[in-house]
Amino acid sequence: MDNNLGVKNDTAVKNGDGIAERAASLNIAYLDKAPKAIDGRAIRIIPEEVAKKYGFIVFDAAGDTIKVAMLNPQDIDALNTLRFIAEKEKKEISIYLVSENVFKELFRFYVGPADIVKEAVKSFAEDKGSLEIIENDDESAKEQNLKEAPVAKLVEVIVSHAIEGHASDIHIEPMERDFRVRFRVDGVLHVSLIIPKEIGPVVVSRIKILSNLKIDEKRKPQDGRFRLMHNGNAIDFRVSTLPVINGEKVVMRILDKDKGVSDIETMGLIGMGLDNMKDAIKETYGMILMTGPTGSGKSTTLYAMLKILNNEERNIITLEDPIEYDIEGLNQSQIKPEIGYTFASGLRTILRQDPNVIMVGEIRDGETAELAVHAALTGHLMFSTLHTNTAIGAIPRLVDMGIEPFLLSSSLRLVMAQRLVRRICENCKAEIEVSEILKKQIIKEVENISKSELERYGVDLSGKISLFRGKGCDACNGTGLTGRVAIFEVVRVTDAMRTIIIEKRGSEILLNQERDKMGSLTIRQDGILKALKGATTFEEIERVTEGSITLEEEND
């Protein structure tokens, strides 16, 4: 256990209370003030009751070291408990001596949403005006009241916990007897908090004020945005309200611009799919389409491609709804349908802005599709997304939208489909037993994949077939899963496919047969290979690809 972080104790001897001198005599660091924020996962390494009993608290857990503020570094029982924690977390412990006042400030970070709810309930019970003023017509009075009320703190804590828990969305939903707060983490919703019925509408009003929405308009949906600082990072929130049977539901999408855009390889694109994508974006004109359901990461993948192309020689313009990442070097434009600035009208405008590369957030109608195809045929590299279940399905969909097959065949370069699956937690990953029946089913699904493609995935089917699962630990909150990886289907449009588009109006059956001849993997095959190499579980692949293989045999 490392008790000396190399912190210069003489810089902390400003207090004059003797604690700095004691820290120096014990050869440990001294923490003279509490940090402004502590990551929620860091502070939860030590349970609140344990922290209170032994007088220590985690205030940072970055890297391989857990920094612990301690009232008495000579307490043998406390030190033994810390050693146990260090072994469990597989990290070094660095001890900082603190005063009782600083320790009390640090201890406040244990206060969670449930505690804030109790405080708000107590406040409203004592002062009913906090609720009544919301119906007042004086906007400034409303705003001032909501800023001062405990509800402002409650909203702040809900948002902070969502960010620290790496949630992508916050749902605040009116139920029959109360309000439910749920976070979407790694694509799955979890209940985080239950709010009393009388406080829920005030929370909704607070969020509407932050988003510059009308708090007295409860009969129709509204959309807005707001930004706040969290641990020095600017976080944007896209807010949507919806009238439902029990009141107003609010959904907040968390947009952390400082996370940046991942590299395409980091996201999970491997092998022939990666080669096809790189070849397509080298073209000077043509259309590249991403398909998949809402929330499958299509836009993030398009950003990763634009990141490769982003240089001073290219004029890259995007039309988005909303702008999820602010990328230097790109000309990003937010559409506003309420004033007539749609994807179609915006596309007409940006074609006069001398672009080399264009990204349209989504092709929603025939007009936008026609303009996108026209742009792709007139010397522009065009990126967009389309809501279809498969990559090949994008082709007949565009034909159905009214695009002439001969124009589509000339413009389309690449179609991709994408889903997101949860990663196995590396901290508790373990190999599991695979039944003979399941092995045969897996081999049947991937037996036509070329040996060279299997090598690029790092999968060897000639040896033992292995699958993995997370046992569940503190790092993944007992789920065995943490973070997400994408699975892809990437199809290059060949001359044979162009013939099918023109002569057979993009027959999906014939196009699928041609894809298989080329050796392009289906999205399911890509997922199975990632499960075999231990990136995700087989259950996750079954979940997102609607597979029919059951895993009951494994548990016999």
Coordinates of C-alpha atoms in Angstrom, one line a residue:
M1 CA 0.0 0.0 0.0
D2 CA 1.5 3.3 -1.1
N3 CA 1.0 6.0 1.5
N4 CA 3.1 8.6 -0.3
L5 CA 1.8 10.1 -3.5
G6 CA 4.7 12.5 -3.9
V7 CA 2.4 15.4 -2.8
K8 CA 4.4 18.2 -1.3
N9 CA 3.1 18.5 2.2
D10 CA 4.7 21.9 2.8
T11 CA 2.3 23.4 0.2
A12 CA -0.6 22.5 2.5
V13 CA 0.7 24.0 5.8
K14 CA -1.3 27.1 5.3
N15 CA -4.0 26.0 7.7
G16 CA -1.9 26.4 10.8
D17 CA -4.1 23.9 12.7
G18 CA -1.4 21.3 13.1
I19 CA -2.9 18.7 10.8
A20 CA -0.5 19.5 8.0
E21 CA 2.4 19.1 10.3
R22 CA 1.0 15.7 11.5
A23 CA 0.6 14.6 7.9
A24 CA 4.3 15.5 7.3
S25 CA 5.4 13.6 10.4
L26 CA 3.4 10.5 9.2
N27 CA 4.9 10.9 5.7
I28 CA 1.5 11.0 4.0
A29 CA -0.3 13.7 1.9
Y30 CA -2.6 16.3 3.4
L31 CA -6.0 17.3 1.8
D32 CA -6.8 20.8 2.9
K33 CA -10.1 21.2 1.1
A34 CA -12.8 19.0 -0.5
P35 CA -12.9 18.7 -4.3
K36 CA -15.8 20.4 -6.0
A37 CA -17.1 17.0 -7.4
I38 CA -16.5 13.3 -6.8
D39 CA -17.4 10.6 -9.3
G40 CA -20.4 8.6 -8.1
R41 CA -18.7 5.3 -8.8
A42 CA -15.6 6.3 -6.9
I43 CA -17.4 7.3 -3.7
R44 CA -19.5 4.0 -3.8
I45 CA -16.3 1.9 -3.6
I46 CA -16.7 2.3 0.2
P47 CA -20.3 2.0 1.5
E48 CA -21.6 4.9 3.5
E49 CA -21.8 3.0 6.8
V50 CA -18.3 1.7 6.5
A51 CA -17.0 5.2 5.8
K52 CA -18.8 6.6 8.8
K53 CA -17.6 3.8 11.1
Y54 CA -13.9 4.0 10.2
G55 CA -13.6 7.6 9.2
F56 CA -12.4 7.3 5.7
I57 CA -13.8 8.2 2.3
V58 CA -12.8 7.7 -1.4
F59 CA -12.5 11.0 -3.3
D60 CA -10.8 9.8 -6.5
A61 CA -10.3 6.4 -8.1
A62 CA -8.8 7.3 -11.5
G63 CA -6.1 5.0 -12.9
D64 CA -4.5 2.3 -10.6
T65 CA -4.8 4.3 -7.4
I66 CA -7.7 4.9 -5.0
K67 CA -7.3 8.2 -3.1
V68 CA -8.7 8.0 0.4
A69 CA -9.3 10.9 2.8
M70 CA -8.8 9.7 6.4
L71 CA -9.3 11.1 9.9
N72 CA -6.9 8.8 11.7
P73 CA -4.3 7.0 9.5
Q74 CA -3.0 5.2 12.6
D75 CA -6.3 3.3 13.2
I76 CA -5.3 -0.3 12.7
D77 CA -8.8 -1.6 12.1
A78 CA -9.4 1.1 9.5
L79 CA -6.1 0.3 7.8
N80 CA -6.9 -3.4 7.7
T81 CA -10.3 -2.6 6.1
L82 CA -8.5 -0.5 3.5
R83 CA -6.1 -3.3 2.7
F84 CA -9.1 -5.6 2.1
I85 CA -10.7 -2.9 -0.2
A86 CA -7.4 -2.6 -2.1
E87 CA -7.2 -6.3 -2.7
K88 CA -10.8 -6.5 -3.8
E89 CA -10.5 -3.5 -6.3
K90 CA -7.0 -4.6 -7.4
K91 CA -5.7 -1.1 -6.9
E92 CA -3.2 0.8 -4.7
I93 CA -4.5 2.9 -1.8
S94 CA -3.1 6.4 -1.2
I95 CA -4.1 8.0 2.1
Y96 CA -4.7 11.7 2.6
L97 CA -5.1 13.1 6.1
V98 CA -8.1 15.5 6.5
S99 CA -9.6 17.6 9.2
E100 CA -13.1 16.9 10.5
N101 CA -14.6 19.8 8.6
V102 CA -13.2 18.6 5.3
F103 CA -14.3 15.1 6.1
K104 CA -17.9 16.4 6.7
E105 CA -17.8 18.2 3.3
L106 CA -16.7 15.0 1.6
F107 CA -19.3 13.0 3.3
R108 CA -22.1 15.1 1.7
F109 CA -21.3 13.4 -1.6
Y110 CA -23.0 10.3 -0.2
V111 CA -26.3 12.2 -0.4
G112 CA -28.2 10.7 -3.3
P113 CA -31.5 11.5 -5.1
A114 CA -33.6 9.7 -2.4
D115 CA -32.2 12.0 0.3
I116 CA -32.9 15.1 -1.8
V117 CA -36.5 13.8 -2.4
K118 CA -37.0 13.5 1.4
E119 CA -35.7 17.1 1.8
A120 CA -38.0 18.3 -0.9
V121 CA -41.0 16.6 0.6
K122 CA -40.2 18.1 4.0
S123 CA -39.8 21.6 2.4
F124 CA -43.1 21.4 0.5
A125 CA -44.9 20.2 3.7
E126 CA -43.6 23.2 5.5
D127 CA -44.3 25.7 2.6
K128 CA -47.1 24.9 0.3
G129 CA -46.4 28.1 -1.6
S130 CA -43.6 26.2 -3.4
L131 CA -46.2 24.3 -5.3
E132 CA -48.8 27.0 -5.7
I133 CA -46.5 29.6 -7.3
I134 CA -46.0 27.3 -10.3
E135 CA -49.5 28.2 -11.4
N136 CA -48.7 31.9 -11.0
D137 CA -48.5 34.0 -14.2
D138 CA -45.4 35.9 -13.0
E139 CA -42.6 34.1 -15.0
S140 CA -39.8 35.7 -13.1
A141 CA -41.4 34.7 -9.8
K142 CA -41.8 31.2 -11.0
E143 CA -38.1 31.0 -12.1
Q144 CA -36.8 32.5 -8.9
N145 CA -38.9 30.2 -6.8
L146 CA -37.8 27.1 -8.7
K147 CA -34.2 28.1 -8.4
E148 CA -34.5 28.5 -4.6
A149 CA -36.6 25.4 -4.0
P150 CA -35.1 22.0 -3.1
V151 CA -36.5 20.8 -6.4
A152 CA -33.6 22.6 -8.2
K153 CA -31.2 20.5 -6.1
L154 CA -33.2 17.4 -6.9
V155 CA -33.0 18.0 -10.7
E156 CA -29.2 18.7 -10.4
V157 CA -28.7 15.4 -8.5
I158 CA -30.8 13.4 -10.9
V159 CA -28.8 14.8 -13.8
S160 CA -25.4 14.3 -12.1
H161 CA -26.2 10.6 -11.2
A162 CA -27.3 10.0 -14.8
I163 CA -24.0 11.5 -16.2
E164 CA -21.8 9.6 -13.7
G165 CA -23.7 6.4 -14.4
H166 CA -23.0 6.9 -18.2
A167 CA -26.7 7.1 -19.0
S168 CA -27.7 8.2 -22.5
D169 CA -31.3 9.2 -21.6
I170 CA -33.3 10.3 -18.5
H171 CA -37.0 9.4 -18.4
I172 CA -39.3 11.2 -15.9
E173 CA -42.7 9.6 -16.1
P174 CA -46.0 10.3 -14.2
M175 CA -47.6 7.1 -12.9
E176 CA -50.9 6.7 -11.1
R177 CA -49.5 7.3 -7.6
D178 CA -46.1 8.8 -8.2
F179 CA -43.4 9.8 -10.7
R180 CA -40.8 7.3 -11.9
V181 CA -37.2 8.3 -13.0
R182 CA -35.4 5.8 -15.2
F183 CA -32.0 6.0 -16.8
R184 CA -31.1 4.3 -20.1
V185 CA -27.6 2.7 -19.6
D186 CA -26.0 0.7 -22.4
G187 CA -29.4 0.7 -24.2
V188 CA -31.4 -0.7 -21.3
L189 CA -33.8 1.3 -19.0
H190 CA -33.4 1.0 -15.2
V191 CA -35.5 2.5 -12.5
S192 CA -33.4 5.0 -10.6
L193 CA -35.8 6.9 -8.4
I194 CA -39.4 7.2 -7.4
I195 CA -40.7 10.8 -6.8
P196 CA -43.8 11.6 -4.8
K197 CA -46.8 12.7 -6.9
E198 CA -46.9 16.2 -5.6
I199 CA -43.2 16.9 -6.4
G200 CA -43.2 15.4 -9.9
P201 CA -44.9 18.3 -11.7
V202 CA -42.5 20.7 -10.0
V203 CA -39.5 18.8 -11.3
V204 CA -41.0 18.8 -14.8
S205 CA -41.6 22.6 -14.5
R206 CA -37.9 23.1 -13.4
I207 CA -36.7 21.2 -16.4
K208 CA -39.0 23.2 -18.7
I209 CA -37.7 26.4 -17.4
L210 CA -34.1 25.3 -17.9
S211 CA -35.1 24.3 -21.5
N212 CA -36.8 27.6 -22.2
L213 CA -40.2 25.9 -22.7
K214 CA -43.6 27.2 -21.6
I215 CA -44.4 25.8 -18.2
D216 CA -48.1 26.5 -18.4
E217 CA -48.5 24.6 -21.7
K218 CA -49.3 21.0 -20.7
R219 CA -51.6 20.0 -23.5
K220 CA -49.1 19.6 -26.3
P221 CA -45.6 18.2 -26.8
Q222 CA -42.6 20.6 -26.6
D223 CA -38.9 20.3 -27.5
G224 CA -36.0 22.3 -26.1
R225 CA -32.4 22.1 -25.0
F226 CA -30.2 23.3 -22.1
R227 CA -26.6 23.1 -21.2
L228 CA -24.9 22.7 -17.8
M229 CA -21.3 22.2 -16.5
H230 CA -20.5 18.9 -14.8
N231 CA -17.0 18.5 -13.4
G232 CA -15.7 21.2 -15.8
N233 CA -17.3 19.6 -18.9
A234 CA -20.2 21.2 -20.9
I235 CA -23.0 18.7 -21.2
D236 CA -26.0 19.4 -23.5
F237 CA -29.5 18.0 -22.9
R238 CA -32.1 17.6 -25.6
V239 CA -35.5 17.8 -23.9
S240 CA -38.8 16.4 -25.1
T241 CA -42.1 16.7 -23.2
L242 CA -45.2 14.6 -24.0
P243 CA -48.7 14.8 -22.5
V244 CA -49.8 11.4 -21.2
I245 CA -52.8 10.1 -19.2
N246 CA -51.3 10.9 -15.8
G247 CA -49.6 14.2 -16.6
E248 CA -46.4 15.2 -18.6
K249 CA -43.6 12.8 -19.4
V250 CA -40.1 14.2 -19.9
V251 CA -37.2 12.6 -21.7
M252 CA -33.8 14.1 -21.7
R253 CA -31.1 12.9 -24.1
I254 CA -27.6 13.5 -22.7
L255 CA -25.2 14.8 -25.3
D256 CA -21.6 14.9 -23.9
K257 CA -19.7 16.8 -26.6
D258 CA -16.4 16.3 -24.7
K259 CA -16.5 12.6 -25.2
G260 CA -15.6 13.1 -28.8
V261 CA -16.1 10.7 -31.6
S262 CA -14.5 7.2 -31.4
D263 CA -12.4 5.8 -34.2
I264 CA -14.2 3.4 -36.5
E265 CA -12.0 0.5 -35.5
T266 CA -12.7 1.2 -31.8
M267 CA -16.4 1.0 -32.5
G268 CA -16.0 -2.6 -33.8
L269 CA -15.7 -2.5 -37.6
I270 CA -13.3 -5.3 -38.6
G271 CA -12.2 -7.3 -41.7
M272 CA -13.8 -7.0 -45.1
G273 CA -16.4 -4.6 -43.7
L274 CA -13.7 -2.1 -42.7
D275 CA -12.0 -2.5 -46.1
N276 CA -15.2 -1.8 -47.9
M277 CA -16.0 1.3 -45.8
K278 CA -12.5 2.7 -46.4
D279 CA -12.7 2.1 -50.1
A280 CA -16.1 3.8 -50.3
I281 CA -15.1 7.0 -48.5
K282 CA -12.1 7.4 -50.9
E283 CA -14.6 8.0 -53.7
T284 CA -15.0 11.6 -54.9
Y285 CA -18.8 11.2 -55.3
G286 CA -21.6 8.7 -54.5
M287 CA -23.9 7.8 -51.6
I288 CA -23.1 5.9 -48.4
L289 CA -26.1 4.9 -46.3
M290 CA -26.3 3.7 -42.7
T291 CA -29.4 1.8 -41.6
G292 CA -30.8 0.6 -38.3
P293 CA -33.4 1.5 -35.7
T294 CA -33.4 4.6 -33.5
G295 CA -30.5 4.5 -31.0
S296 CA -28.4 2.0 -32.8
G297 CA -25.4 4.4 -33.2
K298 CA -25.9 5.2 -36.9
S299 CA -25.0 8.9 -36.5
T300 CA -22.0 8.2 -34.4
T301 CA -20.6 5.9 -37.1
L302 CA -21.2 8.5 -39.8
Y303 CA -19.3 11.0 -37.6
A304 CA -16.4 8.6 -37.3
M305 CA -16.2 8.4 -41.1
L306 CA -16.4 12.2 -41.4
K307 CA -13.6 12.4 -38.9
I308 CA -11.4 10.4 -41.4
L309 CA -12.2 12.8 -44.2
N310 CA -12.0 16.0 -42.1
N311 CA -9.1 18.1 -43.4
E312 CA -8.5 21.6 -44.8
E313 CA -8.9 20.4 -48.4
R314 CA -12.5 19.4 -48.0
N315 CA -15.6 21.4 -47.4
I316 CA -17.8 19.2 -45.3
I317 CA -21.3 20.3 -44.5
T318 CA -23.9 18.5 -42.3
L319 CA -27.6 18.9 -41.8
E320 CA -28.6 17.4 -38.5
D321 CA -31.5 17.1 -36.0
P322 CA -30.0 17.5 -33.5
I323 CA -26.3 18.3 -33.7
E324 CA -25.0 15.6 -31.3
Y325 CA -21.2 16.3 -31.5
D326 CA -19.6 19.6 -32.2
I327 CA -16.6 18.8 -34.5
E328 CA -14.0 21.4 -35.4
G329 CA -13.6 21.7 -39.1
L330 CA -17.1 20.7 -40.0
N331 CA -19.9 23.1 -41.0
Q332 CA -22.8 21.8 -39.0
S333 CA -26.3 23.1 -39.5
Q334 CA -29.3 22.4 -37.3
I335 CA -32.6 21.9 -39.2
K336 CA -35.7 23.8 -37.8
P337 CA -38.9 22.3 -39.4
E338 CA -41.1 24.9 -37.5
I339 CA -39.7 27.6 -39.7
G340 CA -39.6 25.6 -42.9
Y341 CA -35.9 24.7 -42.6
T342 CA -36.1 20.9 -43.3
F343 CA -33.7 18.3 -44.6
A344 CA -35.0 18.9 -48.1
S345 CA -34.9 22.7 -48.1
G346 CA -31.5 22.6 -46.3
L347 CA -30.1 20.2 -48.8
R348 CA -31.0 22.6 -51.7
T349 CA -29.3 25.4 -49.9
I350 CA -26.0 23.6 -49.0
L351 CA -25.6 22.4 -52.6
R352 CA -24.9 26.1 -53.4
Q353 CA -22.2 26.2 -50.6
D354 CA -19.6 24.4 -52.8
P355 CA -19.4 21.2 -50.6
N356 CA -17.2 18.2 -51.2
V357 CA -18.8 16.0 -48.6
I358 CA -22.4 16.3 -47.3
M359 CA -24.1 14.5 -44.4
V360 CA -27.9 14.5 -44.1
G361 CA -29.0 13.3 -40.7
E362 CA -31.9 11.2 -42.1
I363 CA -33.7 10.5 -45.3
R364 CA -37.3 10.8 -44.2
D365 CA -39.2 11.4 -47.5
G366 CA -39.1 11.0 -51.2
E367 CA -38.1 14.7 -51.8
T368 CA -35.0 14.4 -49.5
A369 CA -34.1 11.0 -51.1
E370 CA -34.3 12.5 -54.6
L371 CA -32.1 15.5 -53.7
A372 CA -29.6 13.2 -52.0
V373 CA -29.3 11.0 -55.1
H374 CA -29.0 14.1 -57.3
A375 CA -26.2 15.4 -55.0
A376 CA -24.4 12.1 -55.1
L377 CA -24.5 12.1 -58.9
T378 CA -23.2 15.6 -59.3
G379 CA -19.8 15.3 -57.7
H380 CA -20.5 15.1 -54.0
L381 CA -19.8 12.3 -51.4
M382 CA -23.2 12.0 -49.7
F383 CA -23.7 10.3 -46.2
S384 CA -27.1 9.7 -44.7
T385 CA -29.2 7.3 -42.6
L386 CA -32.4 5.4 -43.3
H387 CA -34.7 3.4 -41.0
T388 CA -34.6 -0.1 -42.4
N389 CA -33.9 -3.4 -40.6
T390 CA -31.2 -4.6 -42.9
A391 CA -28.5 -3.0 -45.1
I392 CA -29.8 -4.5 -48.3
G393 CA -33.4 -3.4 -47.3
A394 CA -32.3 0.3 -47.9
I395 CA -32.3 -0.3 -51.7
P396 CA -35.9 -1.4 -52.3
R397 CA -36.9 1.2 -49.7
L398 CA -35.5 4.0 -51.8
V399 CA -37.1 2.5 -54.9
D400 CA -40.4 2.6 -53.0
M401 CA -39.8 6.3 -52.2
G402 CA -39.8 7.0 -55.9
I403 CA -36.1 7.0 -56.8
E404 CA -35.6 5.7 -60.4
P405 CA -33.6 2.4 -60.2
F406 CA -31.1 3.6 -62.9
L407 CA -30.3 6.7 -60.8
L408 CA -30.0 4.7 -57.6
S409 CA -27.7 2.2 -59.2
S410 CA -25.4 4.9 -60.4
S411 CA -25.2 6.8 -57.1
L412 CA -25.1 4.1 -54.4
R413 CA -21.6 3.0 -53.2
L414 CA -22.1 1.4 -49.9
V415 CA -25.0 0.3 -47.5
M416 CA -24.4 -0.5 -43.9
A417 CA -26.5 -1.8 -41.0
Q418 CA -25.7 -1.4 -37.4
R419 CA -26.8 -2.5 -33.9
L420 CA -25.3 -2.0 -30.5
V421 CA -24.7 -4.8 -28.1
R422 CA -23.4 -4.7 -24.5
R423 CA -19.8 -5.6 -23.8
I424 CA -18.8 -8.2 -21.3
C425 CA -17.2 -6.6 -18.2
E426 CA -13.5 -7.3 -18.4
N427 CA -13.2 -7.3 -14.6
C428 CA -15.4 -10.4 -14.2
K429 CA -15.3 -12.1 -17.6
A430 CA -15.3 -15.9 -17.5
E431 CA -15.6 -18.7 -20.0
I432 CA -18.8 -20.7 -19.9
E433 CA -19.8 -24.2 -20.9
V434 CA -21.1 -24.6 -24.5
S435 CA -23.4 -27.5 -25.3
E436 CA -22.7 -29.7 -28.3
I437 CA -26.0 -28.7 -29.9
L438 CA -25.1 -25.0 -29.6
K439 CA -21.7 -25.6 -31.0
K440 CA -23.2 -27.2 -34.1
Q441 CA -25.7 -24.4 -34.5
I442 CA -22.9 -21.7 -34.2
I443 CA -20.6 -23.6 -36.7
K444 CA -23.6 -23.9 -39.2
E445 CA -24.1 -20.1 -39.1
V446 CA -20.4 -19.2 -39.7
E447 CA -19.1 -22.1 -41.7
N448 CA -19.2 -20.2 -45.0
I449 CA -17.0 -17.4 -43.7
S450 CA -13.6 -17.4 -45.3
K451 CA -10.5 -18.4 -43.3
S452 CA -8.8 -15.1 -43.9
E453 CA -11.9 -13.2 -42.5
L454 CA -11.9 -15.5 -39.4
E455 CA -8.2 -14.7 -38.9
R456 CA -8.8 -11.0 -39.0
Y457 CA -11.5 -11.4 -36.3
G458 CA -9.0 -13.6 -34.3
V459 CA -11.4 -16.6 -34.3
D460 CA -10.3 -20.2 -34.8
L461 CA -13.1 -22.6 -35.5
S462 CA -10.8 -25.6 -35.7
G463 CA -10.1 -25.6 -32.0
K464 CA -12.4 -25.3 -29.0
I465 CA -15.6 -23.2 -29.4
S466 CA -15.7 -20.8 -26.4
L467 CA -18.3 -18.3 -25.2
F468 CA -18.0 -15.9 -22.3
R469 CA -20.1 -14.1 -19.7
G470 CA -19.5 -11.6 -16.9
K471 CA -20.1 -13.1 -13.4
G472 CA -21.1 -9.7 -12.0
C473 CA -18.9 -7.4 -9.9
D474 CA -18.8 -3.9 -8.4
A475 CA -17.4 -2.5 -11.6
C476 CA -20.4 -3.5 -13.6
N477 CA -23.0 -3.2 -10.8
G478 CA -23.5 -6.9 -10.8
T479 CA -24.7 -7.1 -14.4
G480 CA -21.6 -8.7 -16.0
L481 CA -21.9 -6.1 -18.8
T482 CA -20.4 -2.6 -19.2
G483 CA -20.3 -0.3 -22.3
R484 CA -21.3 -1.2 -25.8
V485 CA -19.8 -2.4 -29.1
A486 CA -21.4 -2.2 -32.5
I487 CA -22.1 -5.1 -34.8
F488 CA -22.2 -4.4 -38.5
E489 CA -23.3 -5.5 -42.0
V490 CA -21.3 -3.7 -44.7
V491 CA -22.3 -4.3 -48.3
R492 CA -20.4 -2.8 -51.3
V493 CA -22.6 -2.1 -54.3
T494 CA -21.1 -4.2 -57.1
D495 CA -21.9 -4.2 -60.9
A496 CA -23.9 -7.3 -60.4
M497 CA -26.0 -5.5 -57.7
R498 CA -26.5 -2.5 -60.0
T499 CA -27.9 -4.9 -62.7
I500 CA -30.4 -6.3 -60.1
I501 CA -31.4 -2.8 -59.0
I502 CA -32.1 -1.7 -62.6
E503 CA -33.6 -4.9 -64.0
K504 CA -35.3 -6.3 -60.9
R505 CA -36.1 -3.0 -59.1
G506 CA -33.8 -3.9 -56.2
S507 CA -35.2 -7.4 -55.4
E508 CA -34.1 -8.0 -51.8
I509 CA -33.8 -11.8 -52.2
L510 CA -31.5 -11.5 -55.3
L511 CA -29.4 -8.7 -53.6
N512 CA -28.9 -10.9 -50.5
Q513 CA -27.8 -13.8 -52.7
E514 CA -25.2 -11.5 -54.4
R515 CA -24.0 -10.3 -51.0
D516 CA -23.4 -13.9 -49.9
K517 CA -21.5 -14.6 -53.1
M518 CA -19.2 -11.7 -52.3
G519 CA -18.5 -13.0 -48.8
S520 CA -19.8 -10.0 -46.9
L521 CA -20.9 -10.9 -43.4
T522 CA -24.4 -10.5 -42.2
I523 CA -24.9 -8.5 -39.1
R524 CA -25.7 -11.7 -37.2
Q525 CA -22.5 -13.4 -38.4
D526 CA -20.5 -10.3 -37.3
G527 CA -22.1 -10.5 -33.9
I528 CA -21.5 -14.3 -33.5
L529 CA -17.8 -13.8 -34.3
K530 CA -17.6 -11.0 -31.7
A531 CA -19.2 -13.3 -29.1
L532 CA -16.7 -16.0 -30.0
K533 CA -13.8 -13.6 -29.4
G534 CA -15.2 -12.6 -26.0
A535 CA -16.4 -9.0 -26.8
T536 CA -20.1 -9.7 -26.0
T537 CA -22.4 -12.5 -24.9
F538 CA -24.3 -14.8 -27.2
E539 CA -27.5 -13.7 -25.5
E540 CA -26.9 -10.1 -26.6
I541 CA -26.5 -11.2 -30.2
E542 CA -29.7 -13.2 -30.0
R543 CA -31.5 -10.1 -28.5
V544 CA -30.6 -7.6 -31.2
T545 CA -30.7 -9.9 -34.2
E546 CA -33.9 -11.8 -33.3
G547 CA -32.2 -15.1 -33.4
S548 CA -33.9 -18.4 -32.5
I549 CA -31.1 -20.3 -30.8
T550 CA -31.7 -20.9 -27.1
L551 CA -29.0 -21.3 -24.5
E552 CA -30.8 -23.5 -22.1
E553 CA -28.5 -26.4 -23.0
E554 CA -25.6 -24.5 -21.4
N555 CA -27.0 -24.5 -18.0
D556 CA -27.8 -28.3 -17.8

